XYZ file of C-alpha atoms in Angstrom:
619
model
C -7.887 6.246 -11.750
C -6.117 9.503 -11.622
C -4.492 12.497 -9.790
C -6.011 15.171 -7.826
C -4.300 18.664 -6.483
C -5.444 21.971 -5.008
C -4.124 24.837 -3.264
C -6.216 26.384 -1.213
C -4.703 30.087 -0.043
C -5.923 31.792 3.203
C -5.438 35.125 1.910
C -6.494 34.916 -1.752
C -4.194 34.735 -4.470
C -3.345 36.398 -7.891
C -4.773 34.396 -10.418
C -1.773 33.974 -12.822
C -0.300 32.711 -9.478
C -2.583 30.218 -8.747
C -3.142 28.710 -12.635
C 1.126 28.073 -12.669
C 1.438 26.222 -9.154
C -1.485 23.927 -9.977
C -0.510 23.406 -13.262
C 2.826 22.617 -11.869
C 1.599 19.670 -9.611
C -0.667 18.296 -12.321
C 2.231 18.469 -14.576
C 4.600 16.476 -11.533
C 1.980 13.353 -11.713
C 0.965 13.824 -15.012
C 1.190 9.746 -15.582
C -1.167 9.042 -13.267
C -3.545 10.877 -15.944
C -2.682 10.757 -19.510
C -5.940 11.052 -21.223
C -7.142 14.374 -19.706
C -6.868 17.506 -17.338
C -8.816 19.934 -15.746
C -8.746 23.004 -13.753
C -10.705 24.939 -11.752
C -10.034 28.206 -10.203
C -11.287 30.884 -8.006
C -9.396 33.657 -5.481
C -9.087 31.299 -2.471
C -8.747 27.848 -4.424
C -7.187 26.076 -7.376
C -7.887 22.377 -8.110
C -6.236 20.807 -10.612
C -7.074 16.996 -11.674
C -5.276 13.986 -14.276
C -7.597 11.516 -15.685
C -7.006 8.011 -16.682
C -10.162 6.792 -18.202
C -11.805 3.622 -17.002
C -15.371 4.228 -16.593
C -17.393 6.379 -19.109
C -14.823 7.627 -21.495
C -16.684 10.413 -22.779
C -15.448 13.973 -21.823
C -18.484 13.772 -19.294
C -16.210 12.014 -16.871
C -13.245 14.901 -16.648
C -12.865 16.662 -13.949
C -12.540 19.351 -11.738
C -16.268 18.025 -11.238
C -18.821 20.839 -10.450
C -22.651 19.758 -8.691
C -25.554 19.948 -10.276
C -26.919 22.970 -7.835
C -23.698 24.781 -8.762
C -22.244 25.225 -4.863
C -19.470 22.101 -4.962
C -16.357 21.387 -6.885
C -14.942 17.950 -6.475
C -11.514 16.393 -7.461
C -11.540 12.220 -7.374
C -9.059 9.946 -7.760
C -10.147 6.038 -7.648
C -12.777 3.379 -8.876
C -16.031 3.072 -6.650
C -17.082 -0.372 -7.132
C -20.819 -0.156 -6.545
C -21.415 3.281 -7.583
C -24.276 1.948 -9.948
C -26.184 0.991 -6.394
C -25.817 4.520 -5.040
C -26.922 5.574 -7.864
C -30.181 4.171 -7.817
C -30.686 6.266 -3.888
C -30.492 9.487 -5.490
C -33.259 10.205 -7.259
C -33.862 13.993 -7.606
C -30.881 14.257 -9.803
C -31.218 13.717 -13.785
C -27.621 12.399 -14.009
C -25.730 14.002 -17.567
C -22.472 10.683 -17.597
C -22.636 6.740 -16.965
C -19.813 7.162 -14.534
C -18.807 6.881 -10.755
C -17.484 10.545 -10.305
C -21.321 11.937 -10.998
C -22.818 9.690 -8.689
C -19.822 10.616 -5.966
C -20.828 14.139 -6.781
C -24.225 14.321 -5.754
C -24.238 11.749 -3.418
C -22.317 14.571 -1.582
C -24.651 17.278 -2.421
C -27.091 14.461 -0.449
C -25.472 13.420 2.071
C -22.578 15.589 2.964
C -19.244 13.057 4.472
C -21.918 10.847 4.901
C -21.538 9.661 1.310
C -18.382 7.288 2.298
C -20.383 4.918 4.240
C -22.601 3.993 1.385
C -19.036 3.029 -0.967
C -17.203 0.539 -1.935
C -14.142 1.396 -3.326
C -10.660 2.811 -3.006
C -10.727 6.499 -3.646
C -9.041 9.924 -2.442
C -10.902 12.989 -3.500
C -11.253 16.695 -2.325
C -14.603 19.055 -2.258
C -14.961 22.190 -2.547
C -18.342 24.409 -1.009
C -18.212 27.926 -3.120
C -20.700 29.239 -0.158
C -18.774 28.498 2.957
C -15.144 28.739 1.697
C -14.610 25.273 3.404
C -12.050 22.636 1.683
C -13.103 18.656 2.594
C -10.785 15.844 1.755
C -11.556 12.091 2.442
C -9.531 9.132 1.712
C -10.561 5.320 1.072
C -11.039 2.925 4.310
C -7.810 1.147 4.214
C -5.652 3.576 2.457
C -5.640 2.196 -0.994
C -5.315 5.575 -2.327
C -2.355 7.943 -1.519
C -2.991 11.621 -0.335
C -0.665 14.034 0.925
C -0.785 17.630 2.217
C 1.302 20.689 3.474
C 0.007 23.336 5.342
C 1.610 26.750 6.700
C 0.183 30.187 7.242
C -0.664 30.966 4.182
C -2.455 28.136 2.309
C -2.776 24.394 2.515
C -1.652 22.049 -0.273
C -2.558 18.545 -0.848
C -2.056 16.169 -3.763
C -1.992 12.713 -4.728
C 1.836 12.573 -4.517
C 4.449 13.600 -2.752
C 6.134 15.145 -5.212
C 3.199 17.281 -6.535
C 2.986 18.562 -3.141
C 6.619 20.087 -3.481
C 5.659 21.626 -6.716
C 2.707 23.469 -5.454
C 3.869 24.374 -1.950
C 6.701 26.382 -3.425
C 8.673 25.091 -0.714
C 12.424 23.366 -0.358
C 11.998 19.787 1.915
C 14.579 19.236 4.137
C 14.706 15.592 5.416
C 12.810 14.233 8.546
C 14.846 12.058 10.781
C 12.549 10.237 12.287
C 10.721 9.214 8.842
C 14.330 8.180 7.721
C 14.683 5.567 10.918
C 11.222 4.673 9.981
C 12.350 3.809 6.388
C 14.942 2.129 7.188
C 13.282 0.221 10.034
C 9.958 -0.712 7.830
C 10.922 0.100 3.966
C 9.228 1.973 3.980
C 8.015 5.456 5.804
C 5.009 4.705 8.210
C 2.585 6.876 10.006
C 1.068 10.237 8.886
C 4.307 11.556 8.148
C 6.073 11.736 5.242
C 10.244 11.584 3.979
C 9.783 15.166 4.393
C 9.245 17.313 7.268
C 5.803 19.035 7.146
C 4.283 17.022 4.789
C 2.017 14.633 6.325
C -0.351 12.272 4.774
C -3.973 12.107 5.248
C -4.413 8.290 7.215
C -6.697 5.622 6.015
C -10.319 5.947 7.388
C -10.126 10.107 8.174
C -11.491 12.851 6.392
C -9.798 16.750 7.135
C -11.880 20.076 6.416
C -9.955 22.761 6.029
C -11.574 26.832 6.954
C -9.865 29.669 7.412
C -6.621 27.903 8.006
C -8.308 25.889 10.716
C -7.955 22.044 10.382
C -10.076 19.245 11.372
C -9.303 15.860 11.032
C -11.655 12.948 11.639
C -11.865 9.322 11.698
C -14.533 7.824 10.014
C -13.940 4.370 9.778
C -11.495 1.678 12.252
C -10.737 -1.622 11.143
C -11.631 -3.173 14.926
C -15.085 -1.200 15.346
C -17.176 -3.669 12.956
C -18.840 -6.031 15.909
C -21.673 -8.314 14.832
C -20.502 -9.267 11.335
C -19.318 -13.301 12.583
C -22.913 -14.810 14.229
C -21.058 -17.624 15.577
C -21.747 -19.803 12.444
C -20.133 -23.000 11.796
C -17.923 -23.995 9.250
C -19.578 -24.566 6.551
C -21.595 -21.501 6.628
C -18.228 -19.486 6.981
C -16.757 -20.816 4.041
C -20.006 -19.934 2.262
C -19.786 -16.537 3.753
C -16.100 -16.233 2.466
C -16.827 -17.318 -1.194
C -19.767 -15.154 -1.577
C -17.648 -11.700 -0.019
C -14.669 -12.789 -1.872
C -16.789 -13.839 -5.356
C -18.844 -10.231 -5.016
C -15.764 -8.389 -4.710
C -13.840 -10.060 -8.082
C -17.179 -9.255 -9.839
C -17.698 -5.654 -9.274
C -13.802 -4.934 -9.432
C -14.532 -5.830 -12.945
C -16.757 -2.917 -13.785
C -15.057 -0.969 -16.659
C -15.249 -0.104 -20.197
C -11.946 -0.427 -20.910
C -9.841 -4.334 -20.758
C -9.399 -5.788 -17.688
C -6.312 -8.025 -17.055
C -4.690 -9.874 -13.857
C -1.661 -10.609 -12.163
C -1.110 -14.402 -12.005
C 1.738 -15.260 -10.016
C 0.806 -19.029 -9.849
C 0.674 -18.761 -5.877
C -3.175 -19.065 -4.409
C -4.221 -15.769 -3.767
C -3.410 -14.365 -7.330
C -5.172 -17.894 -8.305
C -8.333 -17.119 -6.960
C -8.750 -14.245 -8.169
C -8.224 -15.427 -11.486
C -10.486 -18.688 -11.282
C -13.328 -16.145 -9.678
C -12.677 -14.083 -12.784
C -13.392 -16.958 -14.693
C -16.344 -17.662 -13.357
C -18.225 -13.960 -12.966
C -16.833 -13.032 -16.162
C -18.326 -13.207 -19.783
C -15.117 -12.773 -21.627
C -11.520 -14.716 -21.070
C -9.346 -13.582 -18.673
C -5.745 -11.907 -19.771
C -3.572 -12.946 -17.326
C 0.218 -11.840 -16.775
C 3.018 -14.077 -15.568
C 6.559 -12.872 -14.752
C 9.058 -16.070 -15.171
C 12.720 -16.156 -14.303
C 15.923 -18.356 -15.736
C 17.226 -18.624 -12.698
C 14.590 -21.728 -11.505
C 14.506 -21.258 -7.524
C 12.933 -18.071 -8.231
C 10.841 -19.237 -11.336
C 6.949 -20.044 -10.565
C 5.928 -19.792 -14.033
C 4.738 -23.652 -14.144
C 1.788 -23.281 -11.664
C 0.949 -20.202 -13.245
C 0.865 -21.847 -16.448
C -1.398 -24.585 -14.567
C -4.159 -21.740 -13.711
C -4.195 -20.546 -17.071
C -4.554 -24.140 -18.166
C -7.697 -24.649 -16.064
C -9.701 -20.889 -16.495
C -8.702 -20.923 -20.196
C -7.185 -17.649 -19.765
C -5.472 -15.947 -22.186
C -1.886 -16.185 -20.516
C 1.238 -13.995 -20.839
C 5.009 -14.967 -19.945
C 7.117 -12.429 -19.043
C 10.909 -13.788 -19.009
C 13.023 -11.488 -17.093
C 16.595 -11.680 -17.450
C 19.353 -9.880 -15.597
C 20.084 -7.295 -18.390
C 16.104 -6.504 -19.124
C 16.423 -6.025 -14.860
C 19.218 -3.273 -15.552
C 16.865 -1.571 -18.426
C 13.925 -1.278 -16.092
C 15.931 -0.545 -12.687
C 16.737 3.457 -13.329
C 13.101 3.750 -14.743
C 11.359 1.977 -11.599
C 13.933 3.758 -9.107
C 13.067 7.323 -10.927
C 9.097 6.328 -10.643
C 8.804 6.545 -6.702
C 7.287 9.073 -5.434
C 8.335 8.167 -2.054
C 11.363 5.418 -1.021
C 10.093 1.801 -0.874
C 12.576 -1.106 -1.249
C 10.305 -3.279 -2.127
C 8.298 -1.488 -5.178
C 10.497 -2.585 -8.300
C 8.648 -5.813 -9.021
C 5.598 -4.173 -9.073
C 6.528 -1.822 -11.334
C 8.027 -4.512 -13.804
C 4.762 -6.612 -13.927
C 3.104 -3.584 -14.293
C 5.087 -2.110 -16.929
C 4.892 -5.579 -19.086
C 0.926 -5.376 -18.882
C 0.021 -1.720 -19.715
C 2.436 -2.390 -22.933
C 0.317 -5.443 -23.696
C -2.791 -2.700 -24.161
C -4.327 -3.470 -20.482
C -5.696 -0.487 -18.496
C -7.037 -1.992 -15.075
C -5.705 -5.404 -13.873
C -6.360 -7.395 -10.682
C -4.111 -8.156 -8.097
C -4.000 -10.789 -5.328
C -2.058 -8.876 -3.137
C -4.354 -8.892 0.437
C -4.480 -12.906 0.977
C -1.682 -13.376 3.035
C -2.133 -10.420 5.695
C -6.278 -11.816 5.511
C -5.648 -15.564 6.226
C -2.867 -16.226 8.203
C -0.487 -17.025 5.227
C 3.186 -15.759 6.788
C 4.573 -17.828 9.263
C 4.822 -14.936 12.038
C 0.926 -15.724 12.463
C 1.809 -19.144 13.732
C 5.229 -17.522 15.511
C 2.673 -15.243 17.283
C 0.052 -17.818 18.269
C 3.332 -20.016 19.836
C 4.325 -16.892 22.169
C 0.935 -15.665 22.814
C 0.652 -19.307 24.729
C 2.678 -17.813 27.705
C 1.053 -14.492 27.683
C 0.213 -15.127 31.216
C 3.714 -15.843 33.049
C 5.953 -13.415 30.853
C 6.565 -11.020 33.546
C 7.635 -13.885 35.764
C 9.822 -15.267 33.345
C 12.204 -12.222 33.075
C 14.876 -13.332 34.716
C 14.984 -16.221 32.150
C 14.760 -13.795 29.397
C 17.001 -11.479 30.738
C 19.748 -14.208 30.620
C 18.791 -15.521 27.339
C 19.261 -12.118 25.580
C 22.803 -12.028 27.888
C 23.582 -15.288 25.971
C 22.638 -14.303 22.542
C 25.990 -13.246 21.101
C 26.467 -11.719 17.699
C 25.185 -9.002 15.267
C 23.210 -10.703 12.810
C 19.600 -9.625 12.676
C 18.324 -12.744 13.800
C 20.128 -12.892 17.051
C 19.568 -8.890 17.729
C 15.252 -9.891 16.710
C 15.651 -12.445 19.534
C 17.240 -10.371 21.779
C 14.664 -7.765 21.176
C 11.964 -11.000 21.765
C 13.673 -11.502 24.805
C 13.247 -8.467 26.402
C 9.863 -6.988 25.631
C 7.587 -6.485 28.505
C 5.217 -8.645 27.172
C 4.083 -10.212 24.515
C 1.068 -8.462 23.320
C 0.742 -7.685 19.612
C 1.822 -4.029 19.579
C 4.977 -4.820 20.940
C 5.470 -8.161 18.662
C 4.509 -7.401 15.530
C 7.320 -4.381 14.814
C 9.715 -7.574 15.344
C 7.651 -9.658 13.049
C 8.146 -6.760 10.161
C 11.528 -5.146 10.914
C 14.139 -4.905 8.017
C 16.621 -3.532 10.778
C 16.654 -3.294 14.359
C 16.593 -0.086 16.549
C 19.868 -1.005 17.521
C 21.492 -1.659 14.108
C 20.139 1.933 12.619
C 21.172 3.595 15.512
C 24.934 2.657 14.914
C 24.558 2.829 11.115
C 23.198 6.254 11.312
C 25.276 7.482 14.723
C 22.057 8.686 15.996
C 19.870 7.391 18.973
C 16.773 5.247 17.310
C 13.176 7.017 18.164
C 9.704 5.567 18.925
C 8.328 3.307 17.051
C 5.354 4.306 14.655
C 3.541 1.091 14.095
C 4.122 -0.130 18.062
C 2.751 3.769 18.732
C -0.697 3.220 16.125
C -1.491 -0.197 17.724
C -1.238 1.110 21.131
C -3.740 3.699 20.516
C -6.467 0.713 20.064
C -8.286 -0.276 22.934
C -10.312 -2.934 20.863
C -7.606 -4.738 19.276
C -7.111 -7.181 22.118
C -10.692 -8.348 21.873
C -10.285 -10.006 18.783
C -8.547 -13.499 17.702
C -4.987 -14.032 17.724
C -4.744 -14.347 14.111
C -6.691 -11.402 13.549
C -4.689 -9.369 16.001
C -1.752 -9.635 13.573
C -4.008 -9.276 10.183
C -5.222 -5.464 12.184
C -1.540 -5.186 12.510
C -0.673 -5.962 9.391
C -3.303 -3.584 7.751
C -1.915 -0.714 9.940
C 1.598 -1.101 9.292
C 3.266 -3.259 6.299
C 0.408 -3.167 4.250
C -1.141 0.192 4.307
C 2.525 1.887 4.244
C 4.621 -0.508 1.804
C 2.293 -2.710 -0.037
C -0.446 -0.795 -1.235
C 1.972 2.498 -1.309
C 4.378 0.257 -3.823
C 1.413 -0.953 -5.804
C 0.077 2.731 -6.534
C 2.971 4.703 -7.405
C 4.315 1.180 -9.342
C 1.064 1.234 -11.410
C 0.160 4.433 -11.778
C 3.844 5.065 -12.760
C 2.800 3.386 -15.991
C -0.522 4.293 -16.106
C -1.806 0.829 -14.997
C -5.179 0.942 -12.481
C -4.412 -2.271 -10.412
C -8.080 -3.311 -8.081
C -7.410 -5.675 -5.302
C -9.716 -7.946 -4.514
C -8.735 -8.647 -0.955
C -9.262 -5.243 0.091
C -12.844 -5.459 -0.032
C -13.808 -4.148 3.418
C -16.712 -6.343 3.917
C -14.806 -9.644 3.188
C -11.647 -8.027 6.020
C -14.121 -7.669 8.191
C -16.013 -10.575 8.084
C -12.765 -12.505 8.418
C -11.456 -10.373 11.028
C -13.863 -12.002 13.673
C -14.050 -16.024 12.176
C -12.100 -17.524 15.303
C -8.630 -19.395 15.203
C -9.603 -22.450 15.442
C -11.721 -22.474 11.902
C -8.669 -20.117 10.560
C -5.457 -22.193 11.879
C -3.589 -22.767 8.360
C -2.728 -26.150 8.817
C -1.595 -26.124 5.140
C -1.112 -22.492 3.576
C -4.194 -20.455 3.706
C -6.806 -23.329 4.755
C -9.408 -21.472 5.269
C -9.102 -19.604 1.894
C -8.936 -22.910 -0.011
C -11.656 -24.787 1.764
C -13.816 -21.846 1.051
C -13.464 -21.909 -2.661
C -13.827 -25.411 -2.933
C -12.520 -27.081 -5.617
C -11.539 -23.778 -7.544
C -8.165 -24.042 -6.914
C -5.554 -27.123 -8.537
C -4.339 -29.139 -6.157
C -0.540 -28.570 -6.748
C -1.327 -24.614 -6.658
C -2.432 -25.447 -3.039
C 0.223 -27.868 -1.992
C 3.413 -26.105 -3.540
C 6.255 -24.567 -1.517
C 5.638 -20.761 -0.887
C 8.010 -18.783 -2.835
C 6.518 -14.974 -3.376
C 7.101 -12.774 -5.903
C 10.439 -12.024 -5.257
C 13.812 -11.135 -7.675
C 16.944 -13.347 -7.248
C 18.626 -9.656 -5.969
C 21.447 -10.806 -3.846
C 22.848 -12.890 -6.955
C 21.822 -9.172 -9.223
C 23.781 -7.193 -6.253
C 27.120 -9.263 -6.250
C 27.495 -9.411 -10.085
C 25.698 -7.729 -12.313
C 24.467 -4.624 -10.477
C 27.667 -4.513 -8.384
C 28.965 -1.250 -9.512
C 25.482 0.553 -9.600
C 25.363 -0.767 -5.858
C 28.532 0.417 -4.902
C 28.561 3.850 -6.629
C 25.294 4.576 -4.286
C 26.689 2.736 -0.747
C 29.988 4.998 -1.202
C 27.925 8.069 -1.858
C 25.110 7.193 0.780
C 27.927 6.936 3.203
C 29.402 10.586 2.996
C 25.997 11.773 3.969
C 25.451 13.775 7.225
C 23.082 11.238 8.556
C 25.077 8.216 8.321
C 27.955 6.447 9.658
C 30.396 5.988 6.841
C 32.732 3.088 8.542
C 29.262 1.134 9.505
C 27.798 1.054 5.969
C 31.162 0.145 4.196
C 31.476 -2.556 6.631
C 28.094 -4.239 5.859
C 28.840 -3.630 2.463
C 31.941 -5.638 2.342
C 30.754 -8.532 4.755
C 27.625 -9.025 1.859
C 29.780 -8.747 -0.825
C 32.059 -11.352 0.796
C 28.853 -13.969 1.606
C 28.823 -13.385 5.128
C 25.004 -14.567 6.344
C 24.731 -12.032 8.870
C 23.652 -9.655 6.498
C 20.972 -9.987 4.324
C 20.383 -8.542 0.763
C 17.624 -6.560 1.839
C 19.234 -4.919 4.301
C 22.057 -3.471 1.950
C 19.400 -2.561 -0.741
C 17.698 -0.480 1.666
C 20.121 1.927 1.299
C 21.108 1.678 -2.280
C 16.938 2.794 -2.288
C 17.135 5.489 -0.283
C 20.379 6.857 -1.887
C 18.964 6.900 -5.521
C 16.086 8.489 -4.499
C 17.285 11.370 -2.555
C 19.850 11.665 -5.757
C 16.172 11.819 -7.965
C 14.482 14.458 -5.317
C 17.799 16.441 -5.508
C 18.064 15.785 -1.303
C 21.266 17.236 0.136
């Protein structure tokens, strides 16, 4: 796992030019990479790379990476899981390391962009052809790995953060508005833009090639073009299906020659993966438990109950509300980009790289694969009158009329209410909203623009082909998970130079699953189809528990101890030029006085934002 830069300059540059901006962005991410860095330069391109070292430790691994003909540089960033199968296709090549970046290399030299069909893996990387002065740069199939980029006349930048792409571009960001309605709607900024305006990031699935200052971007893979995976088997032979996919992907996430740990949780998803561990594995599993005083949010029991079973070697991590103050400034300073929902990550994540562990596992992927939120079975109920909601909207129309009040339930129903149908791309942003269009728009005085996500899923003829369920897993891959979860669990990790694999992101498994049909999928206990699959893996009371998610106890932290740090950052957010002073203190004061109509998260959201453009030095 590391970080990857370049410049590339239209014109050609002064050498002591280029070697200080490149050095500048490997120097802005240099935690993503502590064990090594590279450079390589020439008049029209720098490339800079940090290396954390998981596979083939040997100084044969660094990188900038250069073919063996000579003609390609190559910056990579990622794990591929099967590299050791590619390997074995090229065989005119005498290969000089052990690792995954070689084989990447001249699997290029090969087979061109071709190469990414043949992986498995999450990867970003960037090649350079000496002969045609032509820059490619690919990213992973579901956007596992970040990669951003800025382009003007003179050169185009890209990096694996956004705030490497600042250092290099030599520019000063100014704020995009419509990425700021999009954080505030979503947590989290969504699309190919970025906080800032004209830096955009390279979408899951595309590769650009950059000549001459012309751009191309294409798509090389889509989540709904997979047909012919699902034969129409039967039960049993899907949960076969499932268990092998989901077994093969534990194993060869746990290629490395450096410790591999995991993130047990004690909820089913982060339990698989730890029982599968168990069983591929030839060495006991190090697994990693965050636990809580406060016991609504404690689910250190059940985790304790895995560990009992795999004969793991288990960690507790008690986190109390002053160890929460100690790590909040550190985790706030560590995004790259505003999430609100990143800190925990970066907690676990901290705990395990201190306890010596590299590359860890992570169950995050189970719930957006198998139906496990409850707005999969909220979806399925309104989907049922799909075919008379135009005629019932005079109904609706006097429903939303009726539904009085400002709390973001009632304003989510009104939105239900008046929709102009109920297809998924219209459903979902209501499913995933923090606020409302119509709540930013008065907290920010400014009229509330398209949506992003409602935009993306519109732009998919296929998507209504497949099952219900599946319709809102595609979603869900599109929006919350490719922009907040996965975004939150790389700049978390690689904050502390932790390499976190996810299982559930194996591509093969999503899109097997993807086409199993709702009726073999319906969870009528959490994540049915999951458990059934993996047999008796799994302890009952694992299975049968309430749901509780990782989550902090943050609206007790927010009224008492982190009271002042929250209201230091709402009084200062509020005398920005993009927001409605009056609104914010109002919210502020109804939360601080109990009042249900506003939620935690939709305070914190702010406090986010605010410390962040205070970090990035955002007027």
């Amino acid at each position: 796992m590391c970080g990857i830069a370049g410049i590339y300059n239209f014109g050609g540059r002064k050498e002591e030019h280029s070697g200080s901006s490149i050095r500048r962005m490997t120097d802005a991410m240099s935690h993503r990479g502590p064990d090594a860095s590279g450079f390589y330069e020439d008049p029209e391109i720098a490339l800079g790379h940090r290396r954390l070292s998981i596979i083939d430790l040997s100084p044969a691994g660094n990188q900038p990476y250069t073919s063996g003909n000579g003609r390609y540089k190559m910056v990579f960033n990622g794990e591929l899981y099967n590299f050791q199968s590619v390997r074995a296709l090229i065989t005119d090549h005498r290969f000089k390391s052990t690792g995954d970046t070689e084989v990447l290399m001249e699997g290029w030299v090969l087979w061109g962009i071709g190469v990414v069909e043949k992986l498995k893996g999450m990867f970003s990387f960037a090649v350079w052809d000496t002969q045609e002065k032509e820059l490619v740069i690919c990213r992973d199939r579901l956007g596992v790995k970040p990669l951003y980029y800025y382009q003007d006349e003179h050169q185009f930048v890209f990096a694996s953060e956004l705030r490497s792409v600042v250092a290099g571009a030599g520019i000063r960001p100014k704020l995009s508005t419509n990425a700021l309605m999009s954080f505030l709607t979503y947590q989290s900024v969504a699309g190919n833009q970025s906080i800032f305006e004209g830096i955009k990031e390279l979408e899951a699935g595309h590769f650009m090639k950059v000549r001459n200052g012309q751009v191309e971007i294409k798509k090389y893979w889509d989540i709904t073009s997979n047909p012919g995976l699902y034969q129409g088997e039967g039960l049993p032979e899907v949960k076969h299906k499932i268990r092998g996919l989901l077994r093969t992907a534990v194993e060869q996430r746990l290629v490395s020659d450096v410790p591999v740990g995991a993130f047990l949780s004690g909820g089913i998803d982060s339990s698989a993966v730890v029982g599968l561990m168990a069983e591929v594995s030839a060495s006991r599993p190090e697994t990693f438990n965050v636990c809580f005083e406060e016991e609504e949010f404690d689910e250190s029991r059940y985790a304790e109950i895995v560990a009992k079973k795999f004969n793991t070697n288990h960690h507790r991590i008690l986190l109390k509300p002053e160890a929460m103050l100690e790590n909040l400034i550190p985790a706030l300073n560590a995004m790259d980009t505003p999430s609100a929902d990143g800190i925990n990550s970066y907690v676990v994540s901290k705990a395990i790289r201190e306890a010596g562990i590299t590359v860890a596992l992570s169950g995050i992927g189970g719930d957006e694969l198998f139906a496990g939120y409850p707005f999969f079975g909220q979806y399925k109920s309104v989907r049922k009158f799909k075919n008379i909601w135009p005629a019932m909207y005079p109904f609706r129309k006097l429903a939303a009329a009726l539904l009085a009040g400002e709390s973001t339930k009632k304003q989510r129903l009104r939105q239900l209410c008046q929709i102009g149908n109920c297809s998924v791309e219209e459903l979902y942003p209501l499913f995933r909203q923090i606020l409302p269009p119509s709540r930013i728009s008065r907290l920010m005085g400014h009229p509330f623009v398209g949506d992003v996500i409602e935009q993306k899923l519109s732009a998919l003829p296929a998507l209504g082909k497949f099952p219900d369920y599946s319709q809102i897993s595609i979603a869900d891959y599109l929006g919350y998970t490719q922009y907040t979860l996965l975004k939150d669990t790389d700049q978390m990790s690689m904050a502390v130079s932790l390499e976190v694999r996810e299982p559930f992101f194996d591509h093969e498994l999503i899109s097997y699953v993807l086409q199993v049909p709702d009726e073999l999928k319906t969870p009528v206990y959490p994540k049915k189809l999951l458990v059934e699959s993996l047999g008796d893996l799994l302890p009952h009371e694992v299975v049968h528990r309430k749901k509780q998610g990782f989550v902090f106890p943050w609206a007790q932290w927010m009224r008492k101890e982190l009271k002042d740090f929250c209201t230091e950052r709402i009084n200062s957010i509020s005398e920005r030029s993009f927001m409605d002073a009056g609104a914010l203190q109002q919210e502020w004061a109804k939360f601080l006085k109990g009042d249900p109509s506003v939620r935690w998260a939709e305070i914190w959201i702010f406090i986010i934002l605010e410390q962040w453009l205070q970090n990035n030095e955002c007027e």
